[in-house]
Amino acid sequence: MPPTCLSMYIAFLVLGCSFVTIVNAFSLNKSSSPAIPNHESVQSSLTNKMILAPLTRGGNLPFRRLCADFGMHTSVSEMIYARSLLRGDPIENARLRRSEGESIFGVQIATNQIDEGVNAIKRAVEMGADFCDLNCGCPIHEATRRGLGSSLLRSPKKLQKLVRGLVESSEIPVTVKIRLGCETNSINCLENVRAAREAGAAAITIHGRTAQQGYSKNADWDLIRRAVMETKDDGYGHIPIIGNGDILTYYEARRRMEETGVDSVMVGRGALCKPWIFKEFNDNATWAPDTKERVQIYRVLANYMKDHFGDDDMGRKKSWNFLPWHFEFLSRYTPYPEEDFAAQSIDRPLIQNRMVLPDHTDPLDVLLANRCSDAHEVIASILWDSDSDETAVQKLNIFAESQDFKRILTTGSVNEGEDKVLSNLPKGKAGKWGKRRGRKPGPKRTEEEIAQIRAERAAKKERILAEGGTWPP
């Protein structure tokens, strides 16, 4: 081959290889680019469902796993502080994990900065989250003093900017959970719903109370209904609106969906009281497990905690942050058959009821309904140590008829921190000057005021015990 032809041939090969390299590189970049968030798939998972709410402490992985056993389809993690997560906090990192059986799992973050939120969402994506939920409803001082949680509701414009920034940079759909407003005298639910949907939120959950109300008032489902109507009238009907507040039974959930037009309902305390509420919703029927069946369910929760935290002394220590605490809610369980309580639930949410045990109630039922933390400690220990359901029932029965439990029924829990509570000292570790950071301590009660409060509590306890109730109520 002549030298000129050879040179041209080599040049052609070089150009060809370069072109192939460029094409391959382009194809590689194209295939590795972030996927467009699948809003339709997530939105369908948030329609006609009962969703487990993000529950601080209660929404731990073993409990969500138990709810999944009863047909829970969609759930949200405990609230995660984005800043702490990005700093490598091991507790916040652990909250990114999903349990077995969680079909659709969302991670809820607390942030007020776009870059911080985007980076937290990336961590959630790495852990397999299906969507990310922005917390705009947490009322606790630890969150609001940082400009997080419900404090975001004070400015719909700033909220819209934050949500838009997260949506535009997120690989997964972004949802928003709000309350009716921050303060009771500044309810701006409709404005915040409008801001979130126009910013591209894939779904919006509305808790029917203000942050200031906490759980002290009945949820305002009429305002939730107005938000649904406005969303549909403005052409945003494809965005699911999820209602939250005072749901304890499947028929209350169905009625709220029918009356307000919400696409789904979210449950928190209702699931803590009876994790099988998801089964009831899916079956459209009340399920009233007997005492032995409930012991079996509670023992499953204990075993799930062993699986998650470890079946050793350290695992037990970690589990004890959760297991005894769960009985604060599990002890409130009362069966509410639809035929007997549907009419009553229209006037007053059943979750607000405090039932008094009838005379001659089985001792084990009395134990499981007891609200004393001392009893919860014993119940948790028996469930943890028992190697079978039968053994757990036997040991619980023995304790239910013991003098130790009778003493608890008579005296209630020994509150070693009563004086601190009555003297207005803050919860947790006090600072150098015995006050919360960023908040002036309230006036301390006098000895006379403390004595009066104690006398009123003693009289209340005596009255409730005389009526056949349990103490604490």
Tab-separated table of C-alpha atoms in Angstrom:
chain	number	residue	atom	x	y	z
A	1	MET	CA	0.000	0.000	0.000
A	2	PRO	CA	1.477	3.426	-0.929
A	3	PRO	CA	2.632	5.553	2.015
A	4	THR	CA	0.000	8.209	1.312
A	5	CYS	CA	-2.807	5.649	1.367
A	6	LEU	CA	-1.383	4.064	4.508
A	7	SER	CA	-1.369	7.423	6.304
A	8	MET	CA	-4.944	8.115	5.259
A	9	TYR	CA	-6.025	4.652	6.435
A	10	ILE	CA	-4.412	5.125	9.895
A	11	ALA	CA	-6.014	8.552	10.238
A	12	PHE	CA	-9.391	7.072	9.351
A	13	LEU	CA	-8.975	4.351	11.994
A	14	VAL	CA	-8.058	6.926	14.655
A	15	LEU	CA	-11.051	9.093	13.797
A	16	GLY	CA	-13.305	6.046	13.797
A	17	CYS	CA	-12.118	4.894	17.185
A	18	SER	CA	-12.529	8.386	18.581
A	19	PHE	CA	-16.095	8.567	17.235
A	20	VAL	CA	-16.937	5.180	18.786
A	21	THR	CA	-15.449	6.299	22.097
A	22	ILE	CA	-17.509	9.485	22.055
A	23	VAL	CA	-20.699	7.569	21.218
A	24	ASN	CA	-20.032	5.009	23.958
A	25	ALA	CA	-19.294	7.747	26.481
A	26	PHE	CA	-22.504	9.532	25.527
A	27	SER	CA	-24.465	6.284	25.899
A	28	LEU	CA	-22.861	5.583	29.273
A	29	ASN	CA	-23.676	9.048	30.577
A	30	LYS	CA	-27.214	8.758	29.292
A	31	SER	CA	-27.820	5.393	30.966
A	32	SER	CA	-26.294	6.501	34.272
A	33	SER	CA	-28.204	9.776	34.475
A	34	PRO	CA	-30.707	10.070	37.323
A	35	ALA	CA	-34.069	8.515	36.620
A	36	ILE	CA	-37.061	10.822	36.451
A	37	PRO	CA	-39.063	10.473	39.666
A	38	ASN	CA	-41.927	8.083	39.066
A	39	HIS	CA	-44.680	10.284	40.465
A	40	GLU	CA	-47.512	8.221	39.026
A	41	SER	CA	-46.327	5.010	40.675
A	42	VAL	CA	-45.913	6.641	44.096
A	43	GLN	CA	-49.142	8.608	43.759
A	44	SER	CA	-51.065	5.411	43.043
A	45	SER	CA	-49.521	3.933	46.200
A	46	LEU	CA	-50.880	6.911	48.135
A	47	THR	CA	-54.427	6.497	46.828
A	48	ASN	CA	-57.179	4.543	48.601
A	49	LYS	CA	-54.735	3.430	51.270
A	50	MET	CA	-54.303	3.570	55.011
A	51	ILE	CA	-50.772	4.893	55.519
A	52	LEU	CA	-48.648	4.630	58.642
A	53	ALA	CA	-47.676	8.103	59.834
A	54	PRO	CA	-44.120	9.128	60.711
A	55	LEU	CA	-44.062	8.448	64.453
A	56	THR	CA	-41.253	9.709	66.633
A	57	ARG	CA	-40.134	6.767	68.772
A	58	GLY	CA	-43.208	4.715	67.879
A	59	GLY	CA	-42.344	4.336	64.203
A	60	ASN	CA	-39.289	2.196	64.872
A	61	LEU	CA	-38.419	-0.532	62.362
A	62	PRO	CA	-39.718	-3.509	64.426
A	63	PHE	CA	-43.088	-1.804	64.889
A	64	ARG	CA	-43.390	-0.988	61.174
A	65	ARG	CA	-42.535	-4.620	60.432
A	66	LEU	CA	-45.397	-5.700	62.705
A	67	CYS	CA	-47.797	-3.340	60.913
A	68	ALA	CA	-46.670	-4.803	57.567
A	69	ASP	CA	-47.712	-8.234	58.860
A	70	PHE	CA	-51.239	-6.845	59.136
A	71	GLY	CA	-51.363	-5.524	55.588
A	72	MET	CA	-49.776	-2.090	55.862
A	73	HIS	CA	-48.793	-1.145	52.304
A	74	THR	CA	-47.256	2.331	52.640
A	75	SER	CA	-45.295	3.771	55.541
A	76	VAL	CA	-43.095	6.698	56.465
A	77	SER	CA	-39.996	6.650	58.651
A	78	GLU	CA	-39.531	8.503	61.880
A	79	MET	CA	-38.641	12.154	61.318
A	80	ILE	CA	-34.946	12.549	60.484
A	81	TYR	CA	-33.022	15.765	61.046
A	82	ALA	CA	-31.297	16.294	57.697
A	83	ARG	CA	-28.369	18.163	59.215
A	84	SER	CA	-27.656	15.470	61.792
A	85	LEU	CA	-27.959	12.796	59.111
A	86	LEU	CA	-25.385	14.498	56.906
A	87	ARG	CA	-23.042	14.807	59.887
A	88	GLY	CA	-23.095	11.035	60.244
A	89	ASP	CA	-25.347	10.672	63.261
A	90	PRO	CA	-25.763	6.862	63.652
A	91	ILE	CA	-29.301	7.140	65.049
A	92	GLU	CA	-30.506	9.231	62.124
A	93	ASN	CA	-28.754	6.871	59.700
A	94	ALA	CA	-30.527	3.894	61.287
A	95	ARG	CA	-33.893	5.550	60.627
A	96	LEU	CA	-33.275	5.256	56.885
A	97	ARG	CA	-33.660	1.478	57.003
A	98	ARG	CA	-36.873	-0.144	55.833
A	99	SER	CA	-38.301	-3.303	57.341
A	100	GLU	CA	-39.331	-6.517	55.677
A	101	GLY	CA	-42.701	-6.233	53.998
A	102	GLU	CA	-42.779	-2.450	53.589
A	103	SER	CA	-43.930	-2.300	49.976
A	104	ILE	CA	-43.727	1.477	49.665
A	105	PHE	CA	-41.427	3.268	52.090
A	106	GLY	CA	-40.938	7.008	52.456
A	107	VAL	CA	-38.259	8.797	54.450
A	108	GLN	CA	-39.324	11.938	56.270
A	109	ILE	CA	-36.772	14.707	56.722
A	110	ALA	CA	-36.769	17.942	58.688
A	111	THR	CA	-34.902	20.740	56.935
A	112	ASN	CA	-35.306	24.369	55.916
A	113	GLN	CA	-32.450	24.511	53.407
A	114	ILE	CA	-32.586	23.268	49.840
A	115	ASP	CA	-28.991	21.998	49.522
A	116	GLU	CA	-29.169	20.260	52.887
A	117	GLY	CA	-32.479	18.639	51.985
A	118	VAL	CA	-31.276	17.510	48.550
A	119	ASN	CA	-28.212	15.828	50.052
A	120	ALA	CA	-30.374	14.127	52.687
A	121	ILE	CA	-32.677	12.848	49.946
A	122	LYS	CA	-29.662	11.392	48.149
A	123	ARG	CA	-28.865	9.391	51.284
A	124	ALA	CA	-32.475	8.198	51.384
A	125	VAL	CA	-32.230	7.130	47.725
A	126	GLU	CA	-29.078	5.152	48.489
A	127	MET	CA	-30.999	3.285	51.192
A	128	GLY	CA	-33.852	2.449	48.836
A	129	ALA	CA	-36.546	4.964	49.782
A	130	ASP	CA	-39.444	5.242	47.338
A	131	PHE	CA	-40.247	8.852	48.197
A	132	CYS	CA	-39.194	11.607	50.572
A	133	ASP	CA	-41.576	13.500	52.841
A	134	LEU	CA	-40.847	17.020	54.088
A	135	ASN	CA	-41.905	17.530	57.705
A	136	CYS	CA	-43.880	20.743	58.107
A	137	GLY	CA	-45.932	19.702	61.105
A	138	CYS	CA	-43.675	18.769	64.032
A	139	PRO	CA	-44.690	21.003	66.974
A	140	ILE	CA	-41.882	20.210	69.415
A	141	HIS	CA	-39.644	23.063	70.554
A	142	GLU	CA	-36.482	21.217	69.544
A	143	ALA	CA	-37.614	21.445	65.917
A	144	THR	CA	-39.402	24.788	65.816
A	145	ARG	CA	-36.591	26.701	67.527
A	146	ARG	CA	-34.401	25.721	64.583
A	147	GLY	CA	-36.951	26.935	62.048
A	148	LEU	CA	-37.990	23.358	61.208
A	149	GLY	CA	-41.234	21.411	61.369
A	150	SER	CA	-44.399	23.441	61.856
A	151	SER	CA	-42.505	26.741	61.883
A	152	LEU	CA	-42.238	26.367	58.083
A	153	LEU	CA	-45.996	26.936	57.884
A	154	ARG	CA	-45.664	30.586	58.881
A	155	SER	CA	-44.511	31.582	55.395
A	156	PRO	CA	-46.172	29.808	52.445
A	157	LYS	CA	-43.845	31.636	50.020
A	158	LYS	CA	-40.724	30.308	51.737
A	159	LEU	CA	-42.289	26.860	51.952
A	160	GLN	CA	-43.008	26.926	48.224
A	161	LYS	CA	-39.412	27.889	47.454
A	162	LEU	CA	-38.088	25.089	49.643
A	163	VAL	CA	-40.385	22.433	48.171
A	164	ARG	CA	-39.635	23.525	44.603
A	165	GLY	CA	-35.888	23.331	45.247
A	166	LEU	CA	-36.187	19.817	46.681
A	167	VAL	CA	-38.469	18.614	43.873
A	168	GLU	CA	-36.263	19.938	41.085
A	169	SER	CA	-33.151	18.175	42.404
A	170	SER	CA	-34.635	14.971	43.765
A	171	GLU	CA	-34.440	11.569	42.105
A	172	ILE	CA	-37.573	10.441	43.924
A	173	PRO	CA	-40.969	12.101	44.452
A	174	VAL	CA	-41.204	14.627	47.270
A	175	THR	CA	-44.326	14.770	49.441
A	176	VAL	CA	-45.219	17.275	52.158
A	177	LYS	CA	-46.910	16.788	55.547
A	178	ILE	CA	-48.456	19.873	57.130
A	179	ARG	CA	-50.818	20.921	59.897
A	180	LEU	CA	-53.634	23.465	59.643
A	181	GLY	CA	-51.185	26.126	60.719
A	182	CYS	CA	-48.575	26.882	63.302
A	183	GLU	CA	-50.640	28.947	65.741
A	184	THR	CA	-54.375	28.591	66.291
A	185	ASN	CA	-54.980	32.266	65.480
A	186	SER	CA	-53.156	32.039	62.141
A	187	ILE	CA	-54.597	29.042	60.322
A	188	ASN	CA	-53.277	29.074	56.743
A	189	CYS	CA	-53.792	25.484	55.623
A	190	LEU	CA	-55.211	26.388	52.200
A	191	GLU	CA	-52.330	28.735	51.429
A	192	ASN	CA	-49.732	26.103	52.333
A	193	VAL	CA	-51.495	23.387	50.326
A	194	ARG	CA	-51.539	25.755	47.359
A	195	ALA	CA	-47.842	26.526	47.804
A	196	ALA	CA	-46.844	22.864	48.050
A	197	ARG	CA	-48.827	21.646	45.058
A	198	GLU	CA	-47.657	24.513	42.818
A	199	ALA	CA	-44.070	23.721	43.812
A	200	GLY	CA	-44.443	20.167	42.501
A	201	ALA	CA	-45.203	18.102	45.606
A	202	ALA	CA	-46.245	14.569	44.647
A	203	ALA	CA	-48.744	14.381	47.533
A	204	ILE	CA	-49.799	16.432	50.553
A	205	THR	CA	-50.807	15.120	53.977
A	206	ILE	CA	-52.872	17.385	56.223
A	207	HIS	CA	-53.063	16.819	59.971
A	208	GLY	CA	-56.319	18.455	61.031
A	209	ARG	CA	-54.915	20.433	63.956
A	210	THR	CA	-52.568	23.357	64.419
A	211	ALA	CA	-49.150	22.816	65.939
A	212	GLN	CA	-50.237	24.827	68.973
A	213	GLN	CA	-53.182	22.480	69.573
A	214	GLY	CA	-51.027	19.367	69.610
A	215	TYR	CA	-53.614	16.609	70.210
A	216	SER	CA	-55.850	18.596	72.547
A	217	LYS	CA	-58.727	19.242	70.115
A	218	ASN	CA	-60.617	17.086	67.650
A	219	ALA	CA	-59.123	17.145	64.163
A	220	ASP	CA	-60.837	19.611	61.814
A	221	TRP	CA	-61.785	17.436	58.852
A	222	ASP	CA	-63.996	20.148	57.370
A	223	LEU	CA	-60.955	22.271	56.592
A	224	ILE	CA	-59.280	19.211	55.088
A	225	ARG	CA	-62.376	18.803	52.881
A	226	ARG	CA	-62.075	22.415	51.711
A	227	ALA	CA	-58.439	21.828	50.800
A	228	VAL	CA	-59.429	18.784	48.739
A	229	MET	CA	-62.177	20.690	46.921
A	230	GLU	CA	-59.925	23.630	46.115
A	231	THR	CA	-57.165	21.331	44.879
A	232	LYS	CA	-59.533	19.606	42.473
A	233	ASP	CA	-61.198	22.850	41.355
A	234	ASP	CA	-57.802	24.373	40.545
A	235	GLY	CA	-56.838	21.456	38.293
A	236	TYR	CA	-54.536	19.610	40.692
A	237	GLY	CA	-56.779	16.609	41.226
A	238	HIS	CA	-53.928	14.268	40.267
A	239	ILE	CA	-52.097	15.204	43.477
A	240	PRO	CA	-53.282	12.956	46.341
A	241	ILE	CA	-54.480	14.726	49.481
A	242	ILE	CA	-54.116	12.529	52.561
A	243	GLY	CA	-56.143	13.204	55.706
A	244	ASN	CA	-54.721	12.642	59.181
A	245	GLY	CA	-56.202	12.888	62.671
A	246	ASP	CA	-58.344	10.863	65.123
A	247	ILE	CA	-58.614	7.621	63.127
A	248	LEU	CA	-59.029	4.540	65.319
A	249	THR	CA	-61.354	2.295	63.286
A	250	TYR	CA	-61.717	1.309	59.659
A	251	TYR	CA	-65.257	2.729	59.497
A	252	GLU	CA	-64.076	6.131	60.735
A	253	ALA	CA	-61.403	6.037	58.036
A	254	ARG	CA	-63.866	5.102	55.295
A	255	ARG	CA	-66.349	7.731	56.425
A	256	ARG	CA	-63.682	10.450	56.413
A	257	MET	CA	-62.641	9.467	52.905
A	258	GLU	CA	-66.227	9.552	51.692
A	259	GLU	CA	-67.161	12.836	53.398
A	260	THR	CA	-64.033	14.827	52.572
A	261	GLY	CA	-62.853	13.302	49.305
A	262	VAL	CA	-59.321	12.650	50.581
A	263	ASP	CA	-57.451	10.074	48.551
A	264	SER	CA	-56.113	8.219	51.593
A	265	VAL	CA	-55.938	8.422	55.360
A	266	MET	CA	-52.873	8.401	57.583
A	267	VAL	CA	-52.916	6.844	61.052
A	268	GLY	CA	-50.567	7.367	63.968
A	269	ARG	CA	-51.991	6.807	67.440
A	270	GLY	CA	-54.636	4.484	65.987
A	271	ALA	CA	-51.904	2.146	64.755
A	272	LEU	CA	-50.008	2.403	68.041
A	273	CYS	CA	-53.134	1.292	69.910
A	274	LYS	CA	-53.850	-1.583	67.539
A	275	PRO	CA	-51.357	-2.427	64.772
A	276	TRP	CA	-54.030	-4.619	63.157
A	277	ILE	CA	-55.980	-1.508	62.097
A	278	PHE	CA	-54.541	-2.052	58.595
A	279	LYS	CA	-56.122	-5.512	58.450
A	280	GLU	CA	-59.448	-4.001	59.457
A	281	PHE	CA	-59.178	-1.335	56.753
A	282	ASN	CA	-58.282	-3.854	54.057
A	283	ASP	CA	-61.042	-6.273	55.131
A	284	ASN	CA	-63.650	-3.589	55.872
A	285	ALA	CA	-64.408	-5.412	59.093
A	286	THR	CA	-63.636	-5.081	62.785
A	287	TRP	CA	-61.210	-7.654	64.148
A	288	ALA	CA	-61.300	-8.146	67.910
A	289	PRO	CA	-58.428	-10.444	68.894
A	290	ASP	CA	-58.904	-12.178	72.229
A	291	THR	CA	-56.452	-11.783	75.071
A	292	LYS	CA	-54.228	-14.691	74.050
A	293	GLU	CA	-54.094	-13.478	70.468
A	294	ARG	CA	-53.027	-10.030	71.627
A	295	VAL	CA	-50.284	-11.532	73.777
A	296	GLN	CA	-49.099	-13.401	70.705
A	297	ILE	CA	-49.018	-10.155	68.700
A	298	TYR	CA	-47.134	-8.303	71.426
A	299	ARG	CA	-44.615	-11.141	71.667
A	300	VAL	CA	-44.041	-10.896	67.892
A	301	LEU	CA	-43.138	-7.238	68.430
A	302	ALA	CA	-40.671	-8.251	71.153
A	303	ASN	CA	-39.105	-10.841	68.856
A	304	TYR	CA	-38.824	-8.303	66.021
A	305	MET	CA	-36.925	-6.071	68.417
A	306	LYS	CA	-34.597	-8.948	69.203
A	307	ASP	CA	-34.036	-9.417	65.469
A	308	HIS	CA	-33.308	-5.733	64.975
A	309	PHE	CA	-31.393	-4.753	68.098
A	310	GLY	CA	-29.939	-8.115	69.098
A	311	ASP	CA	-30.866	-10.910	71.535
A	312	ASP	CA	-28.303	-9.996	74.166
A	313	ASP	CA	-27.880	-7.508	76.998
A	314	MET	CA	-27.063	-4.649	74.631
A	315	GLY	CA	-30.002	-5.539	72.388
A	316	ARG	CA	-32.303	-5.601	75.384
A	317	LYS	CA	-31.013	-2.233	76.549
A	318	LYS	CA	-31.684	-0.692	73.130
A	319	SER	CA	-35.103	-2.325	72.888
A	320	TRP	CA	-36.085	-0.927	76.266
A	321	ASN	CA	-36.183	2.549	74.729
A	322	PHE	CA	-39.229	1.306	72.820
A	323	LEU	CA	-40.859	-1.928	74.023
A	324	PRO	CA	-42.232	-0.865	77.453
A	325	TRP	CA	-43.170	2.517	75.963
A	326	HIS	CA	-45.371	0.855	73.329
A	327	PHE	CA	-47.682	-0.404	76.070
A	328	GLU	CA	-48.633	3.176	76.868
A	329	PHE	CA	-50.696	2.894	73.662
A	330	LEU	CA	-51.326	-0.858	73.434
A	331	SER	CA	-52.936	-0.689	76.881
A	332	ARG	CA	-55.589	1.674	75.453
A	333	TYR	CA	-56.975	-0.961	73.094
A	334	THR	CA	-60.730	-1.399	73.255
A	335	PRO	CA	-62.810	-3.238	70.647
A	336	TYR	CA	-65.270	-0.918	68.902
A	337	PRO	CA	-67.633	-2.979	66.720
A	338	GLU	CA	-69.198	-0.872	63.984
A	339	GLU	CA	-72.758	-1.857	64.865
A	340	ASP	CA	-72.302	-0.535	68.404
A	341	PHE	CA	-70.086	2.513	67.948
A	342	ALA	CA	-70.435	3.854	64.394
A	343	ALA	CA	-73.094	6.402	65.387
A	344	GLN	CA	-71.133	7.551	68.434
A	345	SER	CA	-67.978	8.034	66.357
A	346	ILE	CA	-69.739	10.683	64.247
A	347	ASP	CA	-70.162	12.998	67.241
A	348	ARG	CA	-66.912	12.185	69.019
A	349	PRO	CA	-63.820	10.407	67.649
A	350	LEU	CA	-63.447	7.072	69.395
A	351	ILE	CA	-59.746	7.668	69.988
A	352	GLN	CA	-60.772	10.327	72.528
A	353	ASN	CA	-62.714	7.763	74.597
A	354	ARG	CA	-61.408	6.464	77.918
A	355	MET	CA	-63.248	3.234	78.681
A	356	VAL	CA	-63.725	1.963	82.261
A	357	LEU	CA	-63.263	-1.760	82.680
A	358	PRO	CA	-66.440	-3.550	83.803
A	359	ASP	CA	-66.586	-5.492	87.069
A	360	HIS	CA	-65.270	-9.068	87.068
A	361	THR	CA	-62.935	-8.414	84.148
A	362	ASP	CA	-60.402	-11.201	83.625
A	363	PRO	CA	-57.164	-10.395	85.523
A	364	LEU	CA	-55.041	-10.698	82.386
A	365	ASP	CA	-57.272	-8.170	80.591
A	366	VAL	CA	-56.918	-5.851	83.572
A	367	LEU	CA	-53.138	-6.160	83.333
A	368	LEU	CA	-52.998	-5.488	79.602
A	369	ALA	CA	-55.251	-2.444	80.042
A	370	ASN	CA	-53.195	-0.977	82.874
A	371	ARG	CA	-51.581	2.381	82.119
A	372	CYS	CA	-48.843	2.247	84.762
A	373	SER	CA	-45.266	2.226	83.531
A	374	ASP	CA	-44.362	-0.258	86.302
A	375	ALA	CA	-46.757	-2.783	84.776
A	376	HIS	CA	-45.424	-2.097	81.285
A	377	GLU	CA	-41.898	-2.898	82.422
A	378	VAL	CA	-43.007	-6.284	83.746
A	379	ILE	CA	-45.081	-7.094	80.647
A	380	ALA	CA	-42.149	-6.247	78.379
A	381	SER	CA	-39.780	-8.401	80.443
A	382	ILE	CA	-42.116	-11.404	80.362
A	383	LEU	CA	-42.585	-11.133	76.595
A	384	TRP	CA	-38.839	-10.784	76.057
A	385	ASP	CA	-37.902	-13.751	78.239
A	386	SER	CA	-40.659	-16.198	77.222
A	387	ASP	CA	-39.760	-18.850	74.656
A	388	SER	CA	-43.380	-19.470	73.589
A	389	ASP	CA	-46.763	-17.769	73.518
A	390	GLU	CA	-48.104	-20.269	76.038
A	391	THR	CA	-45.312	-19.499	78.477
A	392	ALA	CA	-45.888	-15.752	78.068
A	393	VAL	CA	-49.615	-16.130	78.779
A	394	GLN	CA	-48.925	-18.292	81.823
A	395	LYS	CA	-46.390	-15.848	83.297
A	396	LEU	CA	-48.600	-12.841	82.589
A	397	ASN	CA	-51.529	-14.552	84.297
A	398	ILE	CA	-49.415	-15.268	87.355
A	399	PHE	CA	-48.309	-11.643	87.563
A	400	ALA	CA	-51.866	-10.376	86.946
A	401	GLU	CA	-53.016	-12.195	90.100
A	402	SER	CA	-49.954	-11.372	92.187
A	403	GLN	CA	-49.647	-9.000	95.137
A	404	ASP	CA	-47.130	-6.971	93.162
A	405	PHE	CA	-49.712	-6.117	90.531
A	406	LYS	CA	-52.385	-5.438	93.158
A	407	ARG	CA	-49.957	-2.968	94.688
A	408	ILE	CA	-49.587	-1.271	91.289
A	409	LEU	CA	-53.374	-1.100	90.936
A	410	THR	CA	-53.584	0.577	94.333
A	411	THR	CA	-50.676	2.959	94.211
A	412	GLY	CA	-49.980	3.447	90.498
A	413	SER	CA	-46.480	4.167	89.256
A	414	VAL	CA	-43.951	5.695	91.599
A	415	ASN	CA	-43.047	8.932	89.848
A	416	GLU	CA	-39.588	9.703	91.179
A	417	GLY	CA	-39.453	12.869	89.109
A	418	GLU	CA	-42.732	14.285	90.414
A	419	ASP	CA	-41.171	17.212	92.240
A	420	LYS	CA	-39.191	18.199	89.156
A	421	VAL	CA	-42.300	18.098	87.013
A	422	LEU	CA	-44.319	20.110	89.506
A	423	SER	CA	-41.581	22.708	89.836
A	424	ASN	CA	-41.558	23.370	86.081
A	425	LEU	CA	-38.054	22.151	85.403
A	426	PRO	CA	-37.595	21.144	81.730
A	427	LYS	CA	-37.522	17.532	80.656
A	428	GLY	CA	-34.195	15.902	79.883
A	429	LYS	CA	-30.827	17.191	81.023
A	430	ALA	CA	-30.875	20.700	82.414
A	431	GLY	CA	-28.356	23.202	81.144
A	432	LYS	CA	-25.785	25.014	83.264
A	433	TRP	CA	-28.381	27.377	84.638
A	434	GLY	CA	-31.183	24.823	84.821
A	435	LYS	CA	-33.171	26.110	81.876
A	436	ARG	CA	-33.831	25.363	78.200
A	437	ARG	CA	-31.661	27.035	75.634
A	438	GLY	CA	-33.578	29.744	73.844
A	439	ARG	CA	-36.489	29.755	76.305
A	440	LYS	CA	-36.859	31.421	79.689
A	441	PRO	CA	-37.906	29.058	82.465
A	442	GLY	CA	-41.408	29.561	83.839
A	443	PRO	CA	-42.033	30.579	87.457
A	444	LYS	CA	-41.518	27.743	89.911
A	445	ARG	CA	-44.531	26.590	91.889
A	446	THR	CA	-44.671	27.273	95.614
A	447	GLU	CA	-44.798	24.517	98.215
A	448	GLU	CA	-48.482	25.326	98.786
A	449	GLU	CA	-49.281	24.989	95.063
A	450	ILE	CA	-47.441	21.675	94.876
A	451	ALA	CA	-49.308	20.358	97.929
A	452	GLN	CA	-52.627	21.390	96.373
A	453	ILE	CA	-51.838	19.655	93.073
A	454	ARG	CA	-50.846	16.478	94.906
A	455	ALA	CA	-54.084	16.529	96.873
A	456	GLU	CA	-56.123	16.951	93.696
A	457	ARG	CA	-54.282	14.052	92.054
A	458	ALA	CA	-54.840	11.822	95.078
A	459	ALA	CA	-58.557	12.608	95.094
A	460	LYS	CA	-58.806	11.919	91.367
A	461	LYS	CA	-57.003	8.585	91.756
A	462	GLU	CA	-59.238	7.544	94.633
A	463	ARG	CA	-62.370	8.392	92.637
A	464	ILE	CA	-61.246	6.494	89.514
A	465	LEU	CA	-60.220	3.411	91.480
A	466	ALA	CA	-63.544	3.478	93.331
A	467	GLU	CA	-65.367	3.489	89.996
A	468	GLY	CA	-63.452	0.391	88.874
A	469	GLY	CA	-61.061	2.249	86.602
A	470	THR	CA	-57.286	1.980	86.325
A	471	TRP	CA	-54.630	4.411	87.449
A	472	PRO	CA	-53.125	6.353	85.733
A	473	PRO	CA	-56.300	6.983	83.663
